Short mmCIF file of C-alpha atoms and ligand atoms in Angstrom, two decimals:
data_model
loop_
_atom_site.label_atom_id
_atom_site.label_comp_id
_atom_site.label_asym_id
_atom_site.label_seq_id
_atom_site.Cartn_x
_atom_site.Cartn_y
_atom_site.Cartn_z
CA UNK N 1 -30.27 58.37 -31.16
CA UNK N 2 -27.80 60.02 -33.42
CA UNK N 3 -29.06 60.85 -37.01
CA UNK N 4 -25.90 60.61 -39.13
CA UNK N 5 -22.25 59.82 -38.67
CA UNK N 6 -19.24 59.98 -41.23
CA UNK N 7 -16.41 58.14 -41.61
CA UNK N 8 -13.97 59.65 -43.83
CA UNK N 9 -10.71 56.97 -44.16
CA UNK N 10 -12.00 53.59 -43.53
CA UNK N 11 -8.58 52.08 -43.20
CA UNK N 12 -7.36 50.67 -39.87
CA UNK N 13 -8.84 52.83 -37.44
CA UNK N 14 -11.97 54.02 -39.53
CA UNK N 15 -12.77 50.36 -39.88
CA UNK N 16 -12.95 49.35 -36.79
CA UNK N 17 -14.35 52.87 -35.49
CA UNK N 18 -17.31 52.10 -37.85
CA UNK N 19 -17.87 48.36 -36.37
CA UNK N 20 -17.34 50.01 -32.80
CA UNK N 21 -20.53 52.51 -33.26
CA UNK N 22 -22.73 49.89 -34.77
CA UNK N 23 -21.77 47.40 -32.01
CA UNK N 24 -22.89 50.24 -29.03
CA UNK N 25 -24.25 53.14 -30.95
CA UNK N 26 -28.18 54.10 -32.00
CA UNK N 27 -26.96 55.30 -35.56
CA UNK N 28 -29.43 55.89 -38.45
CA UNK N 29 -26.84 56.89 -41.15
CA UNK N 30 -23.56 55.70 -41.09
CA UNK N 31 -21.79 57.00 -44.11
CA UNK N 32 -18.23 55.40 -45.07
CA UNK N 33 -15.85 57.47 -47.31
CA UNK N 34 -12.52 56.41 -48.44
CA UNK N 35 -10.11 57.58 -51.67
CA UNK N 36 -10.42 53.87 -52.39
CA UNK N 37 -14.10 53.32 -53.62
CA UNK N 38 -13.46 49.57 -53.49
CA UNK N 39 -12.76 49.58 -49.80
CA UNK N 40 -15.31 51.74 -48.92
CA UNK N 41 -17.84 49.85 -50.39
CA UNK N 42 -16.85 46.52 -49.58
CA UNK N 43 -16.17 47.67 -46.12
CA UNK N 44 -20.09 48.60 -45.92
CA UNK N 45 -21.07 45.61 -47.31
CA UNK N 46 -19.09 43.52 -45.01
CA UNK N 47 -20.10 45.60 -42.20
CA UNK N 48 -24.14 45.32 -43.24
CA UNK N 49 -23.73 41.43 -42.67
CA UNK N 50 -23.16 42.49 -38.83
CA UNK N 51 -26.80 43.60 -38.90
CA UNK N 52 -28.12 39.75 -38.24
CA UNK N 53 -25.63 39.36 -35.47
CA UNK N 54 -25.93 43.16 -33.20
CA UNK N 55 -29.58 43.94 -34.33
CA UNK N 56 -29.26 47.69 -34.83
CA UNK N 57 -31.12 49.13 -38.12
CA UNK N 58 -28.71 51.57 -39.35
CA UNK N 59 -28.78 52.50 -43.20
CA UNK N 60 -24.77 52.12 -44.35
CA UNK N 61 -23.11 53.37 -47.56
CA UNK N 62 -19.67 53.22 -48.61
CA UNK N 63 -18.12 55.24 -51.30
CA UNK N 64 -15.50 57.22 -52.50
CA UNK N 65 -17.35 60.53 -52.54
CA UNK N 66 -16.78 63.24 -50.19
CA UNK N 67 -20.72 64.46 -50.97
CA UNK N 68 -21.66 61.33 -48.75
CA UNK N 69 -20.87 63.69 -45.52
CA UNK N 70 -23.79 65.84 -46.61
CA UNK N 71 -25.48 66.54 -43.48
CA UNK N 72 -24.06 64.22 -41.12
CA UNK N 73 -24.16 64.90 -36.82
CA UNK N 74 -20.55 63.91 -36.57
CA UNK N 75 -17.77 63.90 -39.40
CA UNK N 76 -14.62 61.72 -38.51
CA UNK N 77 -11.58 62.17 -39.84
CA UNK N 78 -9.37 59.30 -40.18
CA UNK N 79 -8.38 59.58 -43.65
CA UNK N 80 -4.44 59.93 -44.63
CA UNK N 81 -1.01 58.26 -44.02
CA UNK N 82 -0.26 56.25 -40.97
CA UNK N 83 3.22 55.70 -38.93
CA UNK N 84 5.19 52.73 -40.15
CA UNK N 85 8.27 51.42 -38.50
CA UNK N 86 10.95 53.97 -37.80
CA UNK N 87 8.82 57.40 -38.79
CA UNK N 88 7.58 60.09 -36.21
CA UNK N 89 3.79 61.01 -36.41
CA UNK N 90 4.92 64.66 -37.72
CA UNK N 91 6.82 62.93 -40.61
CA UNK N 92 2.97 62.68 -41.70
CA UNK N 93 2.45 66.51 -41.72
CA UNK N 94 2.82 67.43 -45.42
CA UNK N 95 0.65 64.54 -47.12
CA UNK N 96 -2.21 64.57 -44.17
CA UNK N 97 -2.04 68.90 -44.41
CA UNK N 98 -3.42 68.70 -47.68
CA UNK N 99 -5.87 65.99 -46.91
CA UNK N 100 -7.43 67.29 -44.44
CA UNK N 101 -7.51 70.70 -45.74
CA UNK N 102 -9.81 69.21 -48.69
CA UNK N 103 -12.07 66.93 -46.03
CA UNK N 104 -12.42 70.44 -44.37
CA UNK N 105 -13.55 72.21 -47.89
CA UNK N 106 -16.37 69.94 -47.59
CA UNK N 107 -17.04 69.42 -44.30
CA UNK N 108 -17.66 73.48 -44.02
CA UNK N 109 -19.88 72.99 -46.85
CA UNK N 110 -22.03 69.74 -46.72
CA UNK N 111 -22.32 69.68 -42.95
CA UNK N 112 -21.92 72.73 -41.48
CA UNK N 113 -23.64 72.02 -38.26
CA UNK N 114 -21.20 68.95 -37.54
CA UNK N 115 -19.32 67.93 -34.43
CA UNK N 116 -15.64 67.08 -36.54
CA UNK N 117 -13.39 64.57 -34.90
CA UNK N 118 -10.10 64.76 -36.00
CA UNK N 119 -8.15 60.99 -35.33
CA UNK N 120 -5.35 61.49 -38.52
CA UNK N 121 -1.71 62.26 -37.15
CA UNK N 122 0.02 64.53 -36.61
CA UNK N 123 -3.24 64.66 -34.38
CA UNK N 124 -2.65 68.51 -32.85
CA UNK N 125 -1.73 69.95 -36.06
CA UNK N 126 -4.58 68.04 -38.09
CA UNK N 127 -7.03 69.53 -35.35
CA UNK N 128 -5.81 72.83 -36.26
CA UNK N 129 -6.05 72.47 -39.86
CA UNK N 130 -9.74 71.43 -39.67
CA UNK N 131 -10.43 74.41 -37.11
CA UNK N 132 -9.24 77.10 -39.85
CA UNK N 133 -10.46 75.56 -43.04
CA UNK N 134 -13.88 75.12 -41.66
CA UNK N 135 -13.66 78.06 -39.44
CA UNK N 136 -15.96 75.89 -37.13
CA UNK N 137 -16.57 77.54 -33.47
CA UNK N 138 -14.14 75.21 -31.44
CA UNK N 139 -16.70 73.15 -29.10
CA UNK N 140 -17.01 71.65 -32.69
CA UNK N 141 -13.56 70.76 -33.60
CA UNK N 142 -12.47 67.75 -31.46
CA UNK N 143 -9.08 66.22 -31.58
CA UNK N 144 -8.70 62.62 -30.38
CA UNK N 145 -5.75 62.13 -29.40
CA UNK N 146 -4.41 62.46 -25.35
CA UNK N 147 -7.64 60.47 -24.66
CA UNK N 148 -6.25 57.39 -26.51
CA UNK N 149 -2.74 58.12 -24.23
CA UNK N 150 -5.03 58.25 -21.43
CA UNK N 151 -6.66 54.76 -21.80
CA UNK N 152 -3.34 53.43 -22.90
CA UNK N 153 -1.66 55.04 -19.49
CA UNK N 154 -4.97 53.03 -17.48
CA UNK N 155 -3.92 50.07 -18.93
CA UNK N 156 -0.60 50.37 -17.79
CA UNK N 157 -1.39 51.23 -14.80
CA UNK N 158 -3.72 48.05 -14.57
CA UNK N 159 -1.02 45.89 -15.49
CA UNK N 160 1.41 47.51 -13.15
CA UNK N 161 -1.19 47.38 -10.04
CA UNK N 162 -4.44 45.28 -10.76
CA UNK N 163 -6.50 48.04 -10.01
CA UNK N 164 -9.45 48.23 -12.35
CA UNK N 165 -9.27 50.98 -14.82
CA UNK N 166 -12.52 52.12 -12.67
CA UNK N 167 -11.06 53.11 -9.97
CA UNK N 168 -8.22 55.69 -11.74
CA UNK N 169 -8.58 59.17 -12.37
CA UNK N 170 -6.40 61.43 -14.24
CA UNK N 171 -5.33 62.54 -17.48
CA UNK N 172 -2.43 62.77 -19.78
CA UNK N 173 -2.63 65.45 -22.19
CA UNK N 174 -0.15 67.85 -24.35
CA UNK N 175 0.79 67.22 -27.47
CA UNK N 176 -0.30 63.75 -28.79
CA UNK N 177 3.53 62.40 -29.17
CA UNK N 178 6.01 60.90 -27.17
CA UNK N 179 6.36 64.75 -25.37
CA UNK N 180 2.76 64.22 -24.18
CA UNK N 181 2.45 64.86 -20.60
CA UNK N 182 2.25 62.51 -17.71
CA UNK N 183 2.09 63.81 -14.54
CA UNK N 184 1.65 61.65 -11.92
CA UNK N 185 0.18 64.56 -9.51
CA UNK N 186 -2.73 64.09 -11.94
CA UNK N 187 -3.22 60.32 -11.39
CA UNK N 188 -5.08 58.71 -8.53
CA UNK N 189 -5.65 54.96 -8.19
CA UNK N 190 -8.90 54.33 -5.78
CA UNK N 191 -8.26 57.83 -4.36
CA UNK N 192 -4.34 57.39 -3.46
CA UNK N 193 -1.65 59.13 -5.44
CA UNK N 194 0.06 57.18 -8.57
CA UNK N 195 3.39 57.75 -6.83
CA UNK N 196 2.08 56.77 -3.55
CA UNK N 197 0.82 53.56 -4.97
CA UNK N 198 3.76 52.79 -7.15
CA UNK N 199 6.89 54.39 -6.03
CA UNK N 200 8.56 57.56 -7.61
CA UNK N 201 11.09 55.23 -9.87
CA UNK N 202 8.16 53.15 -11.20
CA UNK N 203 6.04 56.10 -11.95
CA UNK N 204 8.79 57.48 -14.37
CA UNK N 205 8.77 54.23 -15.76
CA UNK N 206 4.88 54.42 -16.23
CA UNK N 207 4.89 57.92 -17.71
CA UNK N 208 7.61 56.67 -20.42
CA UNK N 209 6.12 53.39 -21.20
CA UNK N 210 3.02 55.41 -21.65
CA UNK N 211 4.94 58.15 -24.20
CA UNK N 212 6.35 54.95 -25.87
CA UNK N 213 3.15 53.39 -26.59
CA UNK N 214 2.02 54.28 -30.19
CA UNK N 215 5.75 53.44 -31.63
CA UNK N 216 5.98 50.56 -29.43
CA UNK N 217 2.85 48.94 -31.55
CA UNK N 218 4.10 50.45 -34.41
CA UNK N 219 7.46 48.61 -34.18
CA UNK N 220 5.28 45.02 -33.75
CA UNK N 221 3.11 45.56 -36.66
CA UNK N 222 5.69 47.71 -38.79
CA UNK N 223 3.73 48.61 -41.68
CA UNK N 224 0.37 49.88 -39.77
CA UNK N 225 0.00 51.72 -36.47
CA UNK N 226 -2.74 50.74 -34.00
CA UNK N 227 -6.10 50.47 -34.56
CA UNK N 228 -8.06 49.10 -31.70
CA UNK N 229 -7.54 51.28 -28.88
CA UNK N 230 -7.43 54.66 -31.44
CA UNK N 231 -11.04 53.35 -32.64
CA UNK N 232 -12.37 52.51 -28.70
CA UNK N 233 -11.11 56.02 -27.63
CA UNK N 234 -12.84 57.80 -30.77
CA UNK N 235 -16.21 55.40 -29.47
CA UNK N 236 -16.40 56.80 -26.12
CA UNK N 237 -15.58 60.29 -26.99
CA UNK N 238 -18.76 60.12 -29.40
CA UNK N 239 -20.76 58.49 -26.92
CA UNK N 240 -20.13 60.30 -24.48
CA UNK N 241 -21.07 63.61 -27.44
CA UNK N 242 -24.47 61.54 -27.94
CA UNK N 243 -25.74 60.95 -24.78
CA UNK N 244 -24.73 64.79 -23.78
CA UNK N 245 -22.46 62.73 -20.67
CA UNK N 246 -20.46 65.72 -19.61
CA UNK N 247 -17.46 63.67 -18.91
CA UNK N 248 -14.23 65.12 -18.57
CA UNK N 249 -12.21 63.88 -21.35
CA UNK N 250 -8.29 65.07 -22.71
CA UNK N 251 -8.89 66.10 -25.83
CA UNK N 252 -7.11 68.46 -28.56
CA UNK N 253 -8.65 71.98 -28.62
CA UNK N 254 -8.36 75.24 -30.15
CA UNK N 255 -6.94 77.57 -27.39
CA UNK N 256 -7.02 80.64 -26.59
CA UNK N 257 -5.24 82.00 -23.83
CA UNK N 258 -5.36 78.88 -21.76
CA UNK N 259 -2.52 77.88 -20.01
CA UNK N 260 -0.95 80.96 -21.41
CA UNK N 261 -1.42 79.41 -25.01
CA UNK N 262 -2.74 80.99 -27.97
CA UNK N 263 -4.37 79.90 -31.49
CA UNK N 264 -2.48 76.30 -31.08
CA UNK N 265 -4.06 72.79 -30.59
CA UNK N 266 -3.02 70.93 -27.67
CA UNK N 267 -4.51 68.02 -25.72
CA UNK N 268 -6.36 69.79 -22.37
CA UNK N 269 -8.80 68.02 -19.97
CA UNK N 270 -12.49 69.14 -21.38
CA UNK N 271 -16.04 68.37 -20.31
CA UNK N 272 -17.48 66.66 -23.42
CA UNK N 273 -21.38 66.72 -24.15
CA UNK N 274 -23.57 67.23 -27.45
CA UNK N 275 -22.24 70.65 -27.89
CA UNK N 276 -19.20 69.02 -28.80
CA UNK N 277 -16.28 70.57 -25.97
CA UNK N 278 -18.45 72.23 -23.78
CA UNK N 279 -15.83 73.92 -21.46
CA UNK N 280 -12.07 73.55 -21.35
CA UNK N 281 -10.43 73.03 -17.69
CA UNK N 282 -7.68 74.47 -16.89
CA UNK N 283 -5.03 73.21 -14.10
CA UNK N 284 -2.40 74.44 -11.94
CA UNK N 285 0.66 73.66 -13.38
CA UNK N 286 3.63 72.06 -12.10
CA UNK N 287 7.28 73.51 -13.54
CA UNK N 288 7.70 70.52 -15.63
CA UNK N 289 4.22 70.97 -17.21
CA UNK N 290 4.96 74.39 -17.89
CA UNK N 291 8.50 73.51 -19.23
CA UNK N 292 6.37 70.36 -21.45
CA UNK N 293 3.91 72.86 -22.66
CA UNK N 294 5.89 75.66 -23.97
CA UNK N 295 8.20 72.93 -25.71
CA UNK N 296 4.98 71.85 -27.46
CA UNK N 297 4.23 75.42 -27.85
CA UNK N 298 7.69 76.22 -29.65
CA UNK N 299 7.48 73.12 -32.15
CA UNK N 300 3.72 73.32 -33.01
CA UNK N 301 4.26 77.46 -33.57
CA UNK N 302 7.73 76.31 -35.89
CA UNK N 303 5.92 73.76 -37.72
CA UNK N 304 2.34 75.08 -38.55
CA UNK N 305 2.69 79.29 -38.22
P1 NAI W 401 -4.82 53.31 -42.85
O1 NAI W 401 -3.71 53.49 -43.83
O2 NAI W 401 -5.20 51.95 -42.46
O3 NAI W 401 -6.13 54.05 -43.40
C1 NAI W 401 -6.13 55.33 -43.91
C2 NAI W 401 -7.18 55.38 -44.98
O4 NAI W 401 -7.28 56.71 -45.48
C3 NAI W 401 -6.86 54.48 -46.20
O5 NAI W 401 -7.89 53.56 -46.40
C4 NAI W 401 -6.73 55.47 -47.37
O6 NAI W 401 -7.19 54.95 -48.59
C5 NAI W 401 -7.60 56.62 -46.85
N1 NAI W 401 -7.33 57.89 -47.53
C6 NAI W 401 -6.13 58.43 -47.87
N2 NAI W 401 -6.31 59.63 -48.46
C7 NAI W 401 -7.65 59.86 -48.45
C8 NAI W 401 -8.47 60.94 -48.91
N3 NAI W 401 -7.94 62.01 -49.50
N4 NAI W 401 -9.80 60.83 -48.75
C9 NAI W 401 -10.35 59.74 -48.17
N5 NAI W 401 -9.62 58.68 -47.72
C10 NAI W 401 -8.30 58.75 -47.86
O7 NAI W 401 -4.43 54.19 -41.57
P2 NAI W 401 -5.01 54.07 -40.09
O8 NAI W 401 -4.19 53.16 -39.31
O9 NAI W 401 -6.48 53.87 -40.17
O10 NAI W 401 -4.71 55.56 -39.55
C11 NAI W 401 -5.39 56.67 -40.09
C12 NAI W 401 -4.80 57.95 -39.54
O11 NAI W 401 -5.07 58.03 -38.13
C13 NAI W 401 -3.27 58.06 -39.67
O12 NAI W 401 -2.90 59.38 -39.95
C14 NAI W 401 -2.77 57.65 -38.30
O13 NAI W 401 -1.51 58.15 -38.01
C15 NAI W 401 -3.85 58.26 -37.43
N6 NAI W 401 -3.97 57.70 -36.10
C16 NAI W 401 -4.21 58.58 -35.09
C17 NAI W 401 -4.38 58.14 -33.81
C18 NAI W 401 -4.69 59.12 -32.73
O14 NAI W 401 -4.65 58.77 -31.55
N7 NAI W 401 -5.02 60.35 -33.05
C19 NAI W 401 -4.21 56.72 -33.47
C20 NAI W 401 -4.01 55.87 -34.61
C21 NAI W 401 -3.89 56.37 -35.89
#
């Protein structure tokens, strides 16, 4: 059981994240923030009727006040600007900056003890933000953003094969844009290599269909970006923080010195538990991961520094 969770931006992703937890989570506060007091509210009414249907107990507010975080287990951030057609997730930077630098204000305040997931793009720079400003030690500062690319590269991969998503291992990580990393040395499906299973042709195909993804839905819906799959990766990374799993998730973290990178957020394999990221993994690297992380390395270091 979880005492208190936060939503803060109950559009799209926050929505759904919030009907996610009370559909498969032991919640007894579920707090719903959003610059639109209207939506918040009606979003908690709306999401109260549920109660009859799933059964669970939890208490529910929706408003427009940041105070409403006060004391929560787990603050998520999904407030800000989303992609629409024809825009790049670091378009977002400037607006979603200065969001989540005031979300941070009062995170570090009203819940200082928190677990803070950040979901709002540019994910890796957002995670970074919310590390400073709350100056949070960094098993507390999640970003979710390579394990969304890593469910969408299993489903991919399912499509391409049959093979249950059960039965695959792997990661993609990097930076959570179309320069993430998929390396199919990473990837096993029921124990045999991706390229093994798939051919080395189709496995580049993979890796850019996977890198392609987000913009992919984007240019579908073209004036929202996904919502499903963002809010089902946030669910299982805060499962998987409640009932202290240990499961090795890609998520964004604050690094220092690994994989030669310092004071940036990037998307690394982690074992996730209650502490939040309980120890970061580090891998042998191929060249081209080296090559893919430095890259990341030189625009995150241009962009944010
Ligand atoms: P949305 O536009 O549906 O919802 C965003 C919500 O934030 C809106 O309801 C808006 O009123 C609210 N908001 C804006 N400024 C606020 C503030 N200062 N305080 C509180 N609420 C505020 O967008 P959606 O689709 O839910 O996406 C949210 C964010 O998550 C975007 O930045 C998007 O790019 C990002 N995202 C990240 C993913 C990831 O894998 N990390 C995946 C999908 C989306």
């Amino acid at each position: 059981m979880v005492n208190k969770i936060s939503i803060v931006g109950v559009g799209g992703v926050g929505a759904t994240l919030a009907f996610t937890i009370l559909n498969r989570l032991p919640v007894n506060e579920l707090a719903l923030i959003d610059i639109d007091a209207d939506l918040a509210k009606g979003s908690g009414l709306d999401l109260e009727d549920c109660r009859g249907s799933f059964g669970f107990s939890t208490k529910i507010k929706g408003s427009n006040r940041l105070s409403d975080i006060k004391n929560s287990d787990i603050v998520v951030i999904t407030a800000g600007l989303a992609r629409k057609k024809g825009m790049t997730r670091l378009d977002l930077l400037k607006i979603n900056s200065k969001i989540a630098k005031e979300i941070s204000e009062k995170i570090k305040k009203l819940a200082k003890n928190a677990i803070v997931i950040a979901v709002t793009n540019p994910l890796d720079f957002i995670t970074y933000i919310v590390a400073k400003e709350t100056g949070f030690p960094r098993n507390r500062v999640i970003g979710m953003g390579s394990s969304l690319d890593t469910s969408r590269l299993f489903n991919i991969l399912h499509n391409s094969t049959g093979a249950s998503t059960l039965s695959m291992q792997g990661f993609a990580y990097g930076p959570h844009s179309k320069d993430m990393i998929v390396e199919s040395k990473r990837i096993t499906i029921a124990t045999k290599s991706l390229e093994s299973v798939v051919g080395k042709s189709k496995a580049k195909t993979i890796e850019e269909r996977v890198q392609l993804r987000g913009a992919e839905i984007v240019s579908v819906l073209k004036k929202s970006s996904a919502r499903f799959g963002p809010a089902a990766a946030c669910s299982r990374l805060i499962e998987t923080i409640v009932y202290n799993k240990n499961e090795l998730i890609p998520v964004s973290a604050m690094l220092k010195g690994e994989y030669g990178l310092n004071n940036i957020c990037l998307g690394v394999p982690c074992f996730i538990n209650r502490k939040g990221i309980a120890k970061i993994i580090e891998v042998e690297l191929t060249k081209k991961e080296k090559t893919a992380l430095k890259k990341a390395e030189k625009l995150f270091k241009e962009c944010m520094i």
